[in-house]
Amino acid sequence: MRDPVYVTRPNLPPLEDIIPYLEEIWSNQVLTNGGPFHTRLEAELAAHLGVNYLSLFANGTLALVTALQALGIRGEVITTPYSFVATTHALAWNNITPVFVDIDPHTLNLDPACIEQAITPQTTAILPTHIYGNPCDTKAIQQIADMYGLKVVYDAAHAFGVEDDEGSVLRHGDMSILSFHATKVYTTFEGGAIVSPDEKSKERVDYLKNFGFVDEVRVVQSGINGKMNEFQAAVGLAQLPRIDGLIAQRENLDGAYRELLADINGLDLPPRSHARRYNYSYFPIFISRNYPVSRDSLYDRLREDQIYTRRYFYPLISELPMYRGLESARSDRLANAHRAANSVLCLPIYPGLDRGTLERICDICRHPG
Ligand code: T4K
């Protein structure tokens, strides 16, 4: 009997690399509230990612909710329906109305051409996702934001380590958020971060994530508890020296998939990323009418062999019960997003996925019937 194969697996540092960190935590008994590992990880991650102002969080969703708070975003926010539910939920948790617009059919990122038509007097910001780690059209989005005085918050949960021609994609917009969840390229079990553009913004974020405390007696904002704890930070520190090697392994798997799946009728490969540095976080394929079976039949066929792919991102967020009544959720306006959601299948990709298993997955994709 073969082991099940999942869409992703965390590739943790060897246990012996973690033990010294745990010994230090057990000895100094600082578990959270900005301890020494938290401080070190903030500095090391900022340096690794090529950004100046990074604040660690307990998870990516809290980071997103807090970024919207920190920027005082209200009213309506233009966003993508083709993302993980947390992108829109973060707006809902801030009493902000999401306004869905369609995605570009090739990049699957928010289509800047659709943004302008959706702007109303209530619009205050744009919330795009760098989907699968592929950079959005940041120039076009910023131009629109500048013209209409809108903020831009990037959901960069998939974009750890991604760079465009001028550096980290995380420098774009007014803030970017990252996720370090167990399923992500870089993990701290649960975790996340906000990347701020300047010291003052980082300071505001840091107050907000710690109940608004400035010191023992002064509370300047109605903040939340978004802090990353020392155990998470220790995992992050032990993981950081390995991350480039892990991404290189992902790149090899991406190359192998492209080679073995290249000429299958009706199975479209993801476009190659135009990022200068990419992280190969997902391997989405797209099943069209010319393929011998439906996307869901292929999903089931792979499951029969205990290969658990995922339909990231189906259903669209705009189809969920709490959002589908919105005018902007109308399916005729989101044709590209619907096409992607109905045809996508994310194949397993993670360091440690062996070549034999990858070939078996590709064989099933070639002969699904
Ligand atoms: N924005 C975007 C664009 C995001 O993609 C996400 C998270 C967020 C914001 C929010 O960030 P966080 O608050 O999560 O930091 C997963 C993750 O829970 C979620 O973090 C992620 N996006 C989303 C794309 O995927 P599920 O429901 O698919 O996860 P689950 O538990 O089914 O795991 C998928 C596979 O991963 C499993 O079949 C096996 C493997 N796995 C999973 C876990 C949790 C492991 O091997 N070990 C594990 O511990 O949502």
XYZ file of C-alpha atoms and ligand atoms in Angstrom:
419
model
C 0.000 0.000 0.000
C 1.421 3.398 -1.024
C 1.463 6.444 1.245
C -1.127 9.122 0.473
C 0.140 12.117 -1.483
C -1.084 15.570 -0.506
C -1.137 18.835 -2.424
C 1.531 20.082 -0.067
C 3.544 18.967 2.946
C 5.557 21.110 5.306
C 9.259 20.386 5.072
C 10.368 21.045 8.620
C 13.932 21.554 9.799
C 15.445 18.441 11.445
C 14.285 18.117 15.046
C 17.849 18.506 16.308
C 17.936 22.001 14.772
C 14.866 22.996 16.807
C 15.927 21.523 20.159
C 18.477 24.249 21.035
C 15.786 26.885 20.506
C 13.362 24.987 22.725
C 16.017 24.635 25.423
C 16.493 28.388 25.369
C 12.744 29.031 25.635
C 12.438 26.536 28.495
C 15.346 28.139 30.265
C 14.489 31.841 29.857
C 10.711 31.226 30.100
C 9.873 34.008 27.674
C 7.067 32.497 25.612
C 5.562 35.483 23.822
C 5.047 39.300 23.806
C 8.002 40.225 21.635
C 10.638 37.866 23.040
C 14.195 37.439 21.782
C 13.369 34.986 18.962
C 10.533 37.221 17.778
C 12.928 40.175 17.615
C 15.580 38.114 15.806
C 13.165 36.650 13.289
C 11.738 40.070 12.405
C 15.237 41.320 11.613
C 16.405 38.191 9.795
C 13.250 37.868 7.720
C 13.297 41.533 6.729
C 16.918 41.117 5.582
C 16.150 37.863 3.779
C 13.151 39.320 1.965
C 14.830 42.641 1.176
C 12.345 44.842 3.033
C 12.885 47.344 5.826
C 9.795 47.193 8.011
C 8.296 43.811 8.833
C 5.968 42.907 11.730
C 5.405 39.265 12.640
C 1.878 37.990 13.263
C 0.228 34.883 14.696
C -1.211 34.138 11.236
C -1.788 35.754 7.858
C -5.490 36.461 8.411
C -4.833 38.534 11.525
C -2.119 40.355 9.577
C -4.632 41.204 6.854
C -7.341 42.322 9.289
C -4.772 44.483 11.095
C -3.316 46.021 7.920
C -6.801 47.213 6.945
C -7.217 48.669 10.454
C -3.795 50.310 10.419
C -4.597 52.101 7.174
C -8.051 53.154 8.370
C -9.755 51.529 5.394
C -13.561 51.790 5.335
C -16.463 51.750 2.877
C -15.863 49.684 -0.257
C -12.729 47.845 -1.315
C -12.141 46.444 -4.791
C -10.847 42.890 -4.618
C -10.466 39.568 -6.416
C -12.941 36.687 -6.123
C -10.149 34.258 -7.117
C -8.257 33.898 -3.856
C -8.470 32.126 -0.508
C -11.556 33.076 1.522
C -9.442 34.962 4.090
C -8.816 37.771 1.575
C -12.488 38.799 1.561
C -13.256 37.692 5.127
C -10.670 40.218 6.356
C -12.754 42.960 4.734
C -15.968 41.617 6.258
C -14.335 41.538 9.722
C -13.644 45.253 9.306
C -17.220 45.991 8.177
C -15.911 46.842 4.716
C -17.974 45.956 1.627
C -16.038 43.838 -0.854
C -16.462 44.793 -4.497
C -15.418 41.901 -6.733
C -13.937 42.535 -10.149
C -12.718 40.055 -12.738
C -9.223 38.644 -13.131
C -6.851 38.646 -16.073
C -7.329 35.313 -17.917
C -3.555 34.680 -18.171
C -2.077 35.862 -14.873
C -5.288 35.139 -12.883
C -4.555 38.298 -10.893
C -6.961 41.209 -10.513
C -7.403 42.809 -13.952
C -6.483 46.510 -13.683
C -8.739 47.259 -16.662
C -11.766 46.214 -14.561
C -10.836 48.206 -11.457
C -11.643 51.709 -12.688
C -15.246 50.877 -13.643
C -15.900 49.595 -10.115
C -14.774 52.758 -8.305
C -17.549 54.663 -6.502
C -17.432 57.563 -4.009
C -17.321 54.900 -1.242
C -14.210 53.170 -2.602
C -11.193 53.607 -0.334
C -8.788 50.855 -1.366
C -7.807 47.975 -3.639
C -6.996 44.537 -2.215
C -5.352 42.304 -4.854
C -3.749 38.890 -4.269
C -0.457 37.873 -5.933
C -2.092 34.593 -6.824
C 0.169 31.506 -6.689
C 2.966 33.992 -5.949
C 2.808 35.637 -9.393
C 3.174 39.409 -9.082
C 0.126 41.499 -9.926
C 0.367 44.321 -12.439
C 1.581 46.560 -9.625
C 2.351 49.543 -11.882
C -1.129 49.740 -13.378
C -2.760 49.206 -9.977
C -0.679 51.967 -8.392
C -1.508 54.352 -11.232
C -5.228 53.841 -10.644
C -4.776 54.155 -6.877
C -2.863 57.428 -7.304
C -5.424 58.840 -9.693
C -8.358 58.154 -7.341
C -6.589 58.541 -3.993
C -7.012 54.895 -3.006
C -4.880 52.738 -0.696
C -3.499 49.414 -1.915
C -3.064 46.404 0.364
C -1.500 43.344 -1.262
C -2.425 39.889 -0.101
C 1.036 38.400 -0.642
C 0.273 35.205 1.302
C 1.650 33.167 -1.641
C 4.530 35.475 -2.508
C 7.251 34.666 0.015
C 10.618 35.535 -1.543
C 9.164 36.652 -4.884
C 10.966 39.489 -6.657
C 10.206 41.537 -9.718
C 12.841 43.443 -11.708
C 13.350 46.055 -8.993
C 13.262 43.881 -5.864
C 10.803 42.290 -3.459
C 7.152 42.363 -4.553
C 6.373 43.103 -0.921
C 7.461 46.729 -1.339
C 4.418 47.571 -3.462
C 1.281 49.310 -2.246
C 0.654 50.718 1.207
C 1.120 47.374 2.936
C 1.594 43.701 2.036
C 0.756 40.688 4.125
C 2.398 37.255 4.209
C 1.236 33.877 5.531
C 3.538 31.308 7.110
C 0.838 28.645 7.505
C 1.766 24.944 7.481
C 0.821 24.758 3.783
C 3.046 27.641 2.711
C 6.523 27.724 1.132
C 7.974 29.057 4.384
C 6.214 27.985 7.569
C 6.156 28.766 11.275
C 3.236 26.286 11.798
C 0.805 29.220 11.857
C 2.201 32.680 11.211
C 2.196 35.767 9.101
C 3.581 39.252 8.683
C 2.810 42.774 7.563
C 5.357 44.609 5.456
C 5.066 48.366 6.016
C 6.548 51.156 3.900
C 8.069 53.193 6.740
C 8.934 53.205 10.423
C 5.816 55.067 11.498
C 3.501 52.587 9.806
C 5.370 49.669 11.360
C 5.062 51.307 14.760
C 1.307 51.642 14.286
C 1.028 48.005 13.227
C 3.117 46.893 16.218
C 0.834 48.761 18.632
C -2.253 47.349 16.938
C -1.048 43.744 17.171
C -0.419 44.133 20.925
C -3.781 45.535 22.117
C -2.593 49.086 21.349
C -0.061 49.091 24.223
C 2.790 51.582 24.003
C 4.044 50.798 27.507
C 2.653 49.412 30.743
C 0.027 52.108 31.168
C -0.531 53.758 27.805
C -2.969 52.221 25.287
C -3.226 54.309 22.113
C -5.419 52.159 19.857
C -8.146 49.568 20.219
C -5.763 46.870 19.124
C -5.981 43.112 18.922
C -3.803 40.196 19.989
C -1.961 39.317 16.772
C 1.422 38.451 18.230
C 3.605 35.596 17.026
C 4.890 33.498 19.931
C 8.446 32.367 20.646
C 7.889 28.789 19.499
C 6.657 29.960 16.095
C 9.578 32.387 15.817
C 12.029 29.588 16.729
C 10.633 27.381 13.948
C 10.975 30.333 11.596
C 14.604 30.919 12.569
C 15.511 27.261 12.114
C 13.716 27.212 8.752
C 15.240 30.342 7.259
C 18.726 29.001 6.368
C 17.072 26.122 4.444
C 14.521 28.113 2.492
C 16.517 28.802 -0.686
C 17.291 25.092 -1.010
C 13.626 24.221 -0.511
C 12.546 26.677 -3.203
C 15.189 25.223 -5.570
C 13.632 21.769 -5.033
C 10.231 23.222 -5.889
C 11.690 24.712 -9.067
C 12.916 21.246 -10.136
C 9.472 19.744 -9.539
C 7.854 22.574 -11.511
C 10.273 21.838 -14.387
C 9.523 18.099 -14.251
C 5.758 18.689 -14.365
C 6.127 21.048 -17.328
C 8.226 18.488 -19.192
C 5.926 15.523 -18.511
C 2.600 17.310 -19.006
C 3.590 19.533 -21.928
C 1.698 17.913 -24.780
C -1.546 16.694 -23.219
C -4.564 17.807 -25.193
C -6.984 19.866 -23.077
C -4.607 20.189 -20.125
C -3.154 23.687 -19.887
C -0.061 24.394 -17.834
C 0.246 27.513 -15.689
C 1.948 30.361 -17.541
C 5.600 30.708 -16.557
C 6.020 33.391 -13.938
C 7.433 36.704 -15.131
C 8.927 37.274 -11.652
C 12.711 37.684 -11.572
C 12.679 35.357 -8.587
C 9.730 33.024 -8.140
C 8.881 30.567 -5.339
C 7.013 27.745 -7.178
C 4.437 27.686 -4.400
C 1.686 25.983 -6.408
C 1.375 23.979 -9.625
C -2.122 24.692 -10.985
C -3.226 22.939 -14.180
C -6.350 23.914 -16.115
C -8.666 21.313 -17.639
C -10.551 22.403 -20.743
C -13.348 20.795 -22.802
C -10.819 19.019 -25.068
C -9.575 16.907 -22.167
C -11.073 13.373 -22.121
C -12.703 13.783 -18.666
C -13.929 16.675 -16.522
C -11.736 18.458 -13.962
C -13.696 16.828 -11.136
C -13.365 13.362 -12.683
C -9.601 13.823 -12.817
C -9.679 14.990 -9.175
C -11.632 11.799 -8.270
C -9.398 9.571 -10.388
C -6.303 10.890 -8.576
C -8.033 10.384 -5.219
C -8.576 6.710 -6.098
C -4.781 6.468 -6.025
C -4.701 8.477 -2.779
C -3.369 11.563 -4.546
C -5.125 14.486 -2.896
C -5.040 17.475 -5.230
C -6.929 20.693 -4.400
C -9.150 22.971 -6.468
C -7.538 26.209 -5.309
C -9.600 28.451 -5.739
C -12.976 26.815 -6.205
C -15.606 27.862 -5.337
C -14.987 31.537 -6.029
C -15.307 33.718 -2.948
C -18.087 35.630 -4.716
C -20.140 32.392 -4.817
C -20.103 31.867 -1.050
C -23.444 32.393 0.731
C -22.334 35.505 2.627
C -21.142 37.307 -0.542
C -23.201 36.012 -3.480
C -25.989 38.545 -2.929
C -23.657 41.435 -3.709
C -24.187 43.149 -7.051
C -20.465 42.714 -7.841
C -20.755 38.941 -7.318
C -22.855 38.532 -10.489
C -21.254 35.738 -12.488
C -21.596 37.461 -15.883
C -19.139 40.106 -14.652
C -16.602 37.572 -13.415
C -16.310 35.319 -16.457
C -12.523 34.793 -16.295
C -12.624 34.046 -12.588
C -15.393 31.479 -13.120
C -13.475 29.836 -15.963
C -10.353 29.521 -13.790
C -12.242 28.257 -10.721
C -14.110 25.639 -12.766
C -11.026 24.290 -14.531
C -8.202 24.518 -11.977
C -6.538 21.620 -10.201
C -3.465 22.202 -8.056
C -1.092 19.233 -8.286
C 1.147 18.213 -5.365
C 4.316 20.291 -5.147
C 6.584 20.342 -2.115
C 10.210 19.569 -1.269
C 10.473 15.844 -0.713
C 7.949 14.867 -3.409
C 9.867 12.132 -5.210
C 10.272 11.838 -8.970
C 8.513 8.454 -9.077
C 5.377 9.859 -7.446
C 5.435 12.887 -9.731
C 5.672 10.578 -12.762
C 2.749 8.531 -11.441
C 0.665 11.727 -11.091
C 1.577 12.743 -14.637
C 0.724 9.247 -15.963
C -2.760 9.506 -14.492
C -3.151 12.996 -15.979
C -2.122 11.566 -19.374
C -4.444 8.540 -19.174
C -7.293 9.602 -16.864
C -9.920 7.309 -18.393
N -4.625 34.941 1.784
C -4.364 33.928 0.943
C -4.277 34.230 -0.509
C -4.162 32.630 1.434
O -3.919 31.612 0.573
C -4.256 32.411 2.821
C -4.122 31.075 3.358
C -4.510 33.520 3.660
C -4.691 34.773 3.105
C -4.629 33.380 5.153
O -3.405 33.059 5.774
P -3.410 32.214 7.159
O -4.333 32.940 8.113
O -3.857 30.810 6.862
O -1.966 32.294 7.596
C -5.069 26.073 3.384
C -4.548 26.894 4.530
O -5.236 26.660 5.757
C -4.495 28.344 4.285
O -3.496 28.869 5.145
C -4.093 28.668 2.854
N -4.182 30.084 2.576
C -4.973 27.927 1.889
C -4.596 28.199 0.446
O -4.834 26.550 2.110
P -6.903 24.226 3.340
O -8.247 24.203 3.933
O -6.749 23.847 1.921
O -5.836 23.396 4.207
P -5.809 21.863 4.528
O -5.783 21.707 5.993
O -6.837 21.131 3.759
O -4.358 21.446 3.992
C -4.074 21.155 2.647
C -3.062 20.008 2.620
O -1.861 20.399 3.231
C -3.515 18.776 3.382
O -4.221 17.930 2.533
C -2.219 18.153 3.850
C -1.271 19.321 3.949
N -1.054 19.717 5.348
C -1.910 20.630 5.938
C -1.723 21.010 7.241
C -2.634 22.010 7.900
C -0.043 19.152 6.056
O 0.697 18.318 5.516
N 0.162 19.527 7.347
C -0.636 20.435 7.983
O -0.413 20.753 9.147
O -6.413 25.735 3.562
